mmCIF file of C-alpha atoms in Angstrom:
data_model
loop_
_atom_site.group_PDB
_atom_site.id
_atom_site.type_symbol
_atom_site.label_atom_id
_atom_site.label_comp_id
_atom_site.label_asym_id
_atom_site.label_seq_id
_atom_site.Cartn_x
_atom_site.Cartn_y
_atom_site.Cartn_z
ATOM 1 C CA UNK A 1 8.214 176.045 33.634
ATOM 2 C CA UNK A 2 7.498 176.846 37.139
ATOM 3 C CA UNK A 3 3.229 177.326 37.058
ATOM 4 C CA UNK A 4 3.408 181.151 38.161
ATOM 5 C CA UNK A 5 6.031 182.213 34.746
ATOM 6 C CA UNK A 6 3.073 180.820 31.666
ATOM 7 C CA UNK A 7 0.903 183.707 32.745
ATOM 8 C CA UNK A 8 -1.000 183.741 29.402
ATOM 9 C CA UNK A 9 -1.559 180.047 29.896
ATOM 10 C CA UNK A 10 -3.487 180.516 33.476
ATOM 11 C CA UNK A 11 -5.402 183.375 31.829
ATOM 12 C CA UNK A 12 -6.934 181.049 29.190
ATOM 13 C CA UNK A 13 -7.425 177.956 31.086
ATOM 14 C CA UNK A 14 -9.142 180.617 33.400
ATOM 15 C CA UNK A 15 -11.298 181.687 30.325
ATOM 16 C CA UNK A 16 -12.378 178.167 29.024
ATOM 17 C CA UNK A 17 -13.201 176.541 32.879
ATOM 18 C CA UNK A 18 -15.229 179.265 33.239
ATOM 19 C CA UNK A 19 -17.859 178.120 30.639
ATOM 20 C CA UNK A 20 -19.121 175.775 32.417
ATOM 21 C CA UNK A 21 -20.238 177.804 35.625
ATOM 22 C CA UNK A 22 -23.991 178.615 34.309
ATOM 23 C CA UNK A 23 -24.254 174.557 34.589
ATOM 24 C CA UNK A 24 -23.921 174.927 38.104
ATOM 25 C CA UNK A 25 -25.516 176.218 40.599
ATOM 26 C CA UNK A 26 -24.573 178.995 43.669
ATOM 27 C CA UNK A 27 -25.517 177.669 46.491
ATOM 28 C CA UNK A 28 -28.639 179.158 47.897
ATOM 29 C CA UNK A 29 -29.315 177.297 51.290
ATOM 30 C CA UNK A 30 -26.539 179.808 53.241
ATOM 31 C CA UNK A 31 -29.197 182.875 51.978
ATOM 32 C CA UNK A 32 -26.553 185.181 51.908
ATOM 33 C CA UNK A 33 -24.340 183.286 49.347
ATOM 34 C CA UNK A 34 -27.555 182.956 46.935
ATOM 35 C CA UNK A 35 -26.330 186.493 45.501
ATOM 36 C CA UNK A 36 -22.877 185.575 43.978
ATOM 37 C CA UNK A 37 -22.722 186.282 40.635
ATOM 38 C CA UNK A 38 -21.785 182.484 38.975
ATOM 39 C CA UNK A 39 -19.873 183.590 36.605
ATOM 40 C CA UNK A 40 -16.725 184.322 38.826
ATOM 41 C CA UNK A 41 -13.772 182.071 38.369
ATOM 42 C CA UNK A 42 -10.258 183.391 40.096
ATOM 43 C CA UNK A 43 -7.207 181.574 40.158
ATOM 44 C CA UNK A 44 -4.063 182.000 42.414
ATOM 45 C CA UNK A 45 -0.786 179.867 42.328
ATOM 46 C CA UNK A 46 2.008 180.779 45.014
ATOM 47 C CA UNK A 47 5.178 178.897 44.259
ATOM 48 C CA UNK A 48 7.033 180.409 47.303
ATOM 49 C CA UNK A 49 9.405 182.739 46.060
ATOM 50 C CA UNK A 50 8.128 185.568 44.119
ATOM 51 C CA UNK A 51 4.189 186.780 43.932
ATOM 52 C CA UNK A 52 1.356 184.694 43.466
ATOM 53 C CA UNK A 53 0.083 184.052 39.725
ATOM 54 C CA UNK A 54 -3.758 185.530 39.554
ATOM 55 C CA UNK A 55 -5.675 185.439 37.160
ATOM 56 C CA UNK A 56 -9.537 185.501 36.339
ATOM 57 C CA UNK A 57 -11.740 187.794 39.255
ATOM 58 C CA UNK A 58 -8.776 187.849 41.911
ATOM 59 C CA UNK A 59 -10.413 191.074 43.651
ATOM 60 C CA UNK A 60 -13.086 188.604 44.953
ATOM 61 C CA UNK A 61 -13.502 187.802 48.745
ATOM 62 C CA UNK A 62 -15.406 185.083 49.685
ATOM 63 C CA UNK A 63 -15.569 182.871 52.828
ATOM 64 C CA UNK A 64 -13.908 179.621 53.917
ATOM 65 C CA UNK A 65 -16.604 177.398 54.398
ATOM 66 C CA UNK A 66 -15.944 173.936 54.787
ATOM 67 C CA UNK A 67 -11.608 175.304 53.491
ATOM 68 C CA UNK A 68 -11.606 176.307 56.706
ATOM 69 C CA UNK A 69 -12.184 172.388 58.799
ATOM 70 C CA UNK A 70 -8.694 171.621 56.498
ATOM 71 C CA UNK A 71 -7.463 175.127 58.811
ATOM 72 C CA UNK A 72 -9.238 174.742 62.510
ATOM 73 C CA UNK A 73 -7.924 170.402 62.575
ATOM 74 C CA UNK A 74 -3.476 172.003 62.150
ATOM 75 C CA UNK A 75 -4.771 173.982 64.572
ATOM 76 C CA UNK A 76 -7.280 171.266 67.392
ATOM 77 C CA UNK A 77 -4.289 168.657 66.368
ATOM 78 C CA UNK A 78 -1.687 171.454 67.072
ATOM 79 C CA UNK A 79 -3.652 172.026 70.942
ATOM 80 C CA UNK A 80 -4.358 167.975 71.072
ATOM 81 C CA UNK A 81 -1.825 165.676 69.741
ATOM 82 C CA UNK A 82 -3.495 162.940 66.886
ATOM 83 C CA UNK A 83 -4.633 161.106 70.750
ATOM 84 C CA UNK A 84 -6.620 163.491 71.681
ATOM 85 C CA UNK A 85 -8.153 164.410 68.107
ATOM 86 C CA UNK A 86 -8.655 160.754 66.772
ATOM 87 C CA UNK A 87 -10.341 159.559 69.657
ATOM 88 C CA UNK A 88 -13.215 161.769 69.115
ATOM 89 C CA UNK A 89 -12.965 161.858 64.742
ATOM 90 C CA UNK A 90 -12.044 158.910 63.003
ATOM 91 C CA UNK A 91 -10.172 158.728 60.048
ATOM 92 C CA UNK A 92 -11.670 156.741 57.347
ATOM 93 C CA UNK A 93 -13.547 158.547 54.007
ATOM 94 C CA UNK A 94 -17.335 158.036 54.055
ATOM 95 C CA UNK A 95 -18.859 158.029 51.133
ATOM 96 C CA UNK A 96 -21.736 159.835 52.106
ATOM 97 C CA UNK A 97 -22.414 164.031 51.258
ATOM 98 C CA UNK A 98 -20.899 166.140 53.561
ATOM 99 C CA UNK A 99 -24.428 166.933 56.232
ATOM 100 C CA UNK A 100 -25.290 163.286 56.340
ATOM 101 C CA UNK A 101 -26.454 161.610 59.758
ATOM 102 C CA UNK A 102 -26.716 158.286 58.781
ATOM 103 C CA UNK A 103 -22.864 157.176 59.612
ATOM 104 C CA UNK A 104 -23.397 158.626 63.558
ATOM 105 C CA UNK A 105 -26.149 156.373 63.975
ATOM 106 C CA UNK A 106 -25.174 153.184 61.950
ATOM 107 C CA UNK A 107 -21.017 153.519 62.995
ATOM 108 C CA UNK A 108 -20.814 152.367 66.982
ATOM 109 C CA UNK A 109 -18.566 153.937 68.682
ATOM 110 C CA UNK A 110 -21.333 156.764 67.582
ATOM 111 C CA UNK A 111 -18.297 159.310 66.434
ATOM 112 C CA UNK A 112 -18.075 161.053 62.797
ATOM 113 C CA UNK A 113 -15.503 159.225 60.764
ATOM 114 C CA UNK A 114 -13.145 161.651 59.317
ATOM 115 C CA UNK A 115 -12.907 166.001 60.106
ATOM 116 C CA UNK A 116 -14.205 166.901 56.763
ATOM 117 C CA UNK A 117 -17.307 166.177 56.356
ATOM 118 C CA UNK A 118 -20.235 168.588 59.031
ATOM 119 C CA UNK A 119 -19.938 166.141 62.010
ATOM 120 C CA UNK A 120 -16.773 165.852 62.907
ATOM 121 C CA UNK A 121 -16.053 169.265 61.504
ATOM 122 C CA UNK A 122 -17.789 170.755 64.580
ATOM 123 C CA UNK A 123 -16.254 167.692 66.958
ATOM 124 C CA UNK A 124 -12.445 169.370 65.699
ATOM 125 C CA UNK A 125 -13.518 172.934 66.325
ATOM 126 C CA UNK A 126 -14.808 171.733 69.960
ATOM 127 C CA UNK A 127 -11.167 171.064 70.624
ATOM 128 C CA UNK A 128 -10.081 174.213 69.531
ATOM 129 C CA UNK A 129 -8.208 175.825 73.060
ATOM 130 C CA UNK A 130 -9.542 178.549 74.738
ATOM 131 C CA UNK A 131 -12.021 180.141 77.373
ATOM 132 C CA UNK A 132 -14.747 181.564 74.984
ATOM 133 C CA UNK A 133 -15.373 181.724 72.041
ATOM 134 C CA UNK A 134 -14.329 184.758 71.184
ATOM 135 C CA UNK A 135 -10.422 183.837 72.452
ATOM 136 C CA UNK A 136 -11.062 179.956 70.019
ATOM 137 C CA UNK A 137 -11.734 182.756 67.760
ATOM 138 C CA UNK A 138 -9.423 185.247 67.810
ATOM 139 C CA UNK A 139 -6.984 181.484 67.940
ATOM 140 C CA UNK A 140 -7.993 180.837 64.786
ATOM 141 C CA UNK A 141 -7.530 184.051 63.274
ATOM 142 C CA UNK A 142 -4.094 184.571 64.488
ATOM 143 C CA UNK A 143 -3.245 181.425 63.281
ATOM 144 C CA UNK A 144 -4.588 182.427 59.810
ATOM 145 C CA UNK A 145 -3.004 185.874 59.804
ATOM 146 C CA UNK A 146 0.531 184.030 60.848
ATOM 147 C CA UNK A 147 -0.210 180.794 57.623
ATOM 148 C CA UNK A 148 -1.150 184.077 55.095
ATOM 149 C CA UNK A 149 1.157 187.403 57.070
ATOM 150 C CA UNK A 150 -1.686 188.607 55.792
ATOM 151 C CA UNK A 151 -3.235 190.519 59.389
ATOM 152 C CA UNK A 152 -6.668 192.187 58.101
ATOM 153 C CA UNK A 153 -8.054 188.800 57.722
ATOM 154 C CA UNK A 154 -11.773 188.906 59.907
ATOM 155 C CA UNK A 155 -15.173 187.079 59.507
ATOM 156 C CA UNK A 156 -18.236 188.310 57.508
ATOM 157 C CA UNK A 157 -20.671 188.847 60.285
ATOM 158 C CA UNK A 158 -23.399 188.890 57.129
ATOM 159 C CA UNK A 159 -22.809 184.871 56.261
ATOM 160 C CA UNK A 160 -22.001 184.013 59.710
ATOM 161 C CA UNK A 161 -25.342 185.084 61.089
ATOM 162 C CA UNK A 162 -26.773 184.245 58.232
ATOM 163 C CA UNK A 163 -25.199 180.459 58.777
ATOM 164 C CA UNK A 164 -26.144 180.903 61.949
ATOM 165 C CA UNK A 165 -29.811 180.938 61.311
ATOM 166 C CA UNK A 166 -30.399 178.321 59.207
ATOM 167 C CA UNK A 167 -27.424 175.712 60.353
ATOM 168 C CA UNK A 168 -30.205 173.745 62.023
ATOM 169 C CA UNK A 169 -28.997 170.135 60.274
ATOM 170 C CA UNK A 170 -25.946 171.374 62.555
ATOM 171 C CA UNK A 171 -27.212 171.615 65.402
ATOM 172 C CA UNK A 172 -29.240 168.014 65.214
ATOM 173 C CA UNK A 173 -25.750 166.270 64.688
ATOM 174 C CA UNK A 174 -24.732 168.966 67.066
ATOM 175 C CA UNK A 175 -26.413 167.763 69.475
ATOM 176 C CA UNK A 176 -26.374 163.853 68.682
ATOM 177 C CA UNK A 177 -22.400 164.733 69.312
ATOM 178 C CA UNK A 178 -23.637 166.095 72.657
ATOM 179 C CA UNK A 179 -25.882 162.835 73.646
ATOM 180 C CA UNK A 180 -22.845 160.229 72.715
ATOM 181 C CA UNK A 181 -19.713 162.265 74.255
ATOM 182 C CA UNK A 182 -18.486 163.365 71.568
ATOM 183 C CA UNK A 183 -18.766 167.059 72.403
ATOM 184 C CA UNK A 184 -18.530 168.705 75.918
ATOM 185 C CA UNK A 185 -19.346 172.221 74.631
ATOM 186 C CA UNK A 186 -22.475 174.152 74.931
ATOM 187 C CA UNK A 187 -24.106 173.521 71.680
ATOM 188 C CA UNK A 188 -24.665 177.028 71.187
ATOM 189 C CA UNK A 189 -21.401 178.485 71.974
ATOM 190 C CA UNK A 190 -19.668 176.507 69.256
ATOM 191 C CA UNK A 191 -22.822 176.747 66.632
ATOM 192 C CA UNK A 192 -21.057 180.324 67.284
ATOM 193 C CA UNK A 193 -17.305 179.478 66.431
ATOM 194 C CA UNK A 194 -17.906 177.022 64.038
ATOM 195 C CA UNK A 195 -20.021 179.248 61.760
ATOM 196 C CA UNK A 196 -17.976 181.964 62.489
ATOM 197 C CA UNK A 197 -15.458 180.052 61.269
ATOM 198 C CA UNK A 198 -16.585 179.051 57.858
ATOM 199 C CA UNK A 199 -16.918 183.031 57.265
ATOM 200 C CA UNK A 200 -13.533 183.993 57.401
ATOM 201 C CA UNK A 201 -12.968 185.901 54.295
ATOM 202 C CA UNK A 202 -10.353 185.659 51.679
ATOM 203 C CA UNK A 203 -8.983 186.368 48.336
ATOM 204 C CA UNK A 204 -7.481 182.945 46.330
ATOM 205 C CA UNK A 205 -3.669 184.802 46.695
ATOM 206 C CA UNK A 206 -4.507 183.972 50.315
ATOM 207 C CA UNK A 207 -5.772 180.585 49.602
ATOM 208 C CA UNK A 208 -2.757 180.138 48.022
ATOM 209 C CA UNK A 209 -0.823 180.424 50.103
ATOM 210 C CA UNK A 210 -1.861 179.000 53.208
ATOM 211 C CA UNK A 211 -1.808 175.819 50.956
ATOM 212 C CA UNK A 212 1.479 176.430 50.153
ATOM 213 C CA UNK A 213 2.386 175.798 53.780
ATOM 214 C CA UNK A 214 0.736 172.698 53.769
ATOM 215 C CA UNK A 215 2.047 172.327 50.888
ATOM 216 C CA UNK A 216 5.574 172.013 51.881
ATOM 217 C CA UNK A 217 6.014 170.657 55.567
ATOM 218 C CA UNK A 218 4.528 173.224 57.981
ATOM 219 C CA UNK A 219 6.608 175.785 56.528
ATOM 220 C CA UNK A 220 6.612 179.135 56.999
ATOM 221 C CA UNK A 221 7.355 181.003 53.415
ATOM 222 C CA UNK A 222 9.650 184.009 53.987
ATOM 223 C CA UNK A 223 11.521 182.417 56.880
ATOM 224 C CA UNK A 224 11.271 178.328 56.387
ATOM 225 C CA UNK A 225 10.344 178.281 60.723
ATOM 226 C CA UNK A 226 7.299 175.438 61.394
ATOM 227 C CA UNK A 227 4.396 177.328 60.937
ATOM 228 C CA UNK A 228 2.373 173.677 61.079
ATOM 229 C CA UNK A 229 4.512 170.294 61.934
ATOM 230 C CA UNK A 230 6.272 168.324 59.253
ATOM 231 C CA UNK A 231 3.719 165.632 60.863
ATOM 232 C CA UNK A 232 0.704 167.429 60.745
ATOM 233 C CA UNK A 233 0.848 169.054 57.218
ATOM 234 C CA UNK A 234 1.325 165.360 56.463
ATOM 235 C CA UNK A 235 -2.024 164.250 58.422
ATOM 236 C CA UNK A 236 -3.828 167.396 56.564
ATOM 237 C CA UNK A 237 -2.868 166.335 53.271
ATOM 238 C CA UNK A 238 -3.862 162.783 53.764
ATOM 239 C CA UNK A 239 -7.285 164.096 54.394
ATOM 240 C CA UNK A 240 -7.472 166.457 51.238
ATOM 241 C CA UNK A 241 -6.266 163.447 49.370
ATOM 242 C CA UNK A 242 -9.008 161.244 51.188
ATOM 243 C CA UNK A 243 -12.115 163.056 51.813
ATOM 244 C CA UNK A 244 -11.753 166.356 50.762
ATOM 245 C CA UNK A 245 -13.518 167.006 48.101
ATOM 246 C CA UNK A 246 -16.705 165.758 49.651
ATOM 247 C CA UNK A 247 -18.559 162.444 48.360
ATOM 248 C CA UNK A 248 -16.207 163.120 44.439
ATOM 249 C CA UNK A 249 -12.864 162.357 46.577
ATOM 250 C CA UNK A 250 -12.444 159.370 45.026
ATOM 251 C CA UNK A 251 -12.905 160.640 41.351
ATOM 252 C CA UNK A 252 -11.137 163.776 42.230
ATOM 253 C CA UNK A 253 -8.212 161.671 42.741
ATOM 254 C CA UNK A 254 -7.813 159.915 39.410
ATOM 255 C CA UNK A 255 -9.004 162.758 37.574
ATOM 256 C CA UNK A 256 -7.128 165.070 39.529
ATOM 257 C CA UNK A 257 -4.613 163.981 41.829
ATOM 258 C CA UNK A 258 -3.968 166.981 44.337
ATOM 259 C CA UNK A 259 -4.523 166.967 47.805
ATOM 260 C CA UNK A 260 -7.235 169.804 47.907
ATOM 261 C CA UNK A 261 -10.981 170.939 49.579
ATOM 262 C CA UNK A 262 -13.235 172.779 48.977
ATOM 263 C CA UNK A 263 -16.285 174.337 50.257
ATOM 264 C CA UNK A 264 -19.905 175.848 48.810
ATOM 265 C CA UNK A 265 -19.005 178.936 48.528
ATOM 266 C CA UNK A 266 -17.089 177.860 45.712
ATOM 267 C CA UNK A 267 -13.664 177.994 47.192
ATOM 268 C CA UNK A 268 -11.259 175.589 46.550
ATOM 269 C CA UNK A 269 -7.597 175.508 47.816
ATOM 270 C CA UNK A 270 -5.208 172.224 47.162
ATOM 271 C CA UNK A 271 -1.660 171.809 47.680
ATOM 272 C CA UNK A 272 0.976 170.214 45.689
ATOM 273 C CA UNK A 273 3.436 168.851 47.952
ATOM 274 C CA UNK A 274 6.701 170.180 47.457
ATOM 275 C CA UNK A 275 4.804 172.346 45.177
ATOM 276 C CA UNK A 276 2.767 175.072 44.551
ATOM 277 C CA UNK A 277 -0.111 176.358 46.606
ATOM 278 C CA UNK A 278 -3.171 177.204 44.475
ATOM 279 C CA UNK A 279 -6.709 179.581 45.849
ATOM 280 C CA UNK A 280 -9.518 178.816 43.353
ATOM 281 C CA UNK A 281 -12.812 180.804 43.570
ATOM 282 C CA UNK A 282 -16.212 180.011 41.658
ATOM 283 C CA UNK A 283 -18.889 180.354 43.843
ATOM 284 C CA UNK A 284 -21.381 178.350 40.846
ATOM 285 C CA UNK A 285 -21.485 174.440 42.362
ATOM 286 C CA UNK A 286 -21.761 170.976 41.141
ATOM 287 C CA UNK A 287 -24.434 168.788 42.603
ATOM 288 C CA UNK A 288 -21.919 167.583 45.249
ATOM 289 C CA UNK A 289 -20.934 170.952 46.261
ATOM 290 C CA UNK A 290 -17.641 171.823 44.777
ATOM 291 C CA UNK A 291 -17.356 174.620 42.573
ATOM 292 C CA UNK A 292 -17.640 173.278 38.808
ATOM 293 C CA UNK A 293 -15.477 175.207 37.253
ATOM 294 C CA UNK A 294 -12.683 175.345 40.044
ATOM 295 C CA UNK A 295 -13.235 171.885 39.176
ATOM 296 C CA UNK A 296 -12.147 171.851 35.929
ATOM 297 C CA UNK A 297 -10.180 174.349 36.497
ATOM 298 C CA UNK A 298 -8.067 171.802 38.311
ATOM 299 C CA UNK A 299 -7.971 169.221 36.051
ATOM 300 C CA UNK A 300 -6.642 171.511 33.601
ATOM 301 C CA UNK A 301 -3.933 172.225 35.535
ATOM 302 C CA UNK A 302 -3.103 168.522 36.674
ATOM 303 C CA UNK A 303 -2.418 168.160 32.670
ATOM 304 C CA UNK A 304 -0.813 170.705 31.917
ATOM 305 C CA UNK A 305 2.062 170.965 34.680
ATOM 306 C CA UNK A 306 1.846 167.225 35.436
ATOM 307 C CA UNK A 307 0.516 167.782 39.047
ATOM 308 C CA UNK A 308 -1.092 164.616 40.203
ATOM 309 C CA UNK A 309 1.353 162.649 42.630
ATOM 310 C CA UNK A 310 -0.060 159.522 42.436
#
């Protein structure tokens, strides 16, 4: 049975997973995220041939936050090639929190160890081609429109401004990278672009559709044309497995075994190679910044449908 045909089971799994949401905490270091209902949980599964199967609070809109790192990495690789990107950013997991600066100080040369931590994501975002913040953001949004088929997707101005006003640690990371010639952009321009990138607003269905294209060799759902080159889709899935769930990636690989990327909004995007794309939103987070109920839900999905790639 396809996952999308098992609608009642999906509904029950969402109902069971959301029960642990009160044990987590909604992100409050970005003020505009702090008012989200911790009991929210939504799920969308897309298998390419038909509508998404959905369950839970599917009308909820949320910002991509760190899930956007996957999308900006794809675009930066398409713009600059592997050599251009990985000359500035490494490929190794860190085992440290996503906003840590320690590896930049202790690792030589002083470049971020991977694109999924904040320092690496800042470097990657700076590589998106364009002559201005608006042009670069426009290219990123157009890319997302192509991936989802939804041209209405934009960014949440309130969340973007809230992030920009409180991005003190990311500013520190950016200035450190600029000092060591990893960045050439003006730091404030980069912070404006990065916070707007993180504030791009979607629902679980859009997230599932992006995950599906990444899962299926980067090909567009309807036309089968390549939206993301095959080798880049493979790179992205690899980073999702090794670094996508912050410093819980190893445990997640064992318990769930699906390429996935989380964000502190409570978003999770999963891409099962040659299979479904999954979008989840649950804003109550665990201590590592991953959706508490979302992680429980993905574990249940993986066990029921045998989704682990290992």
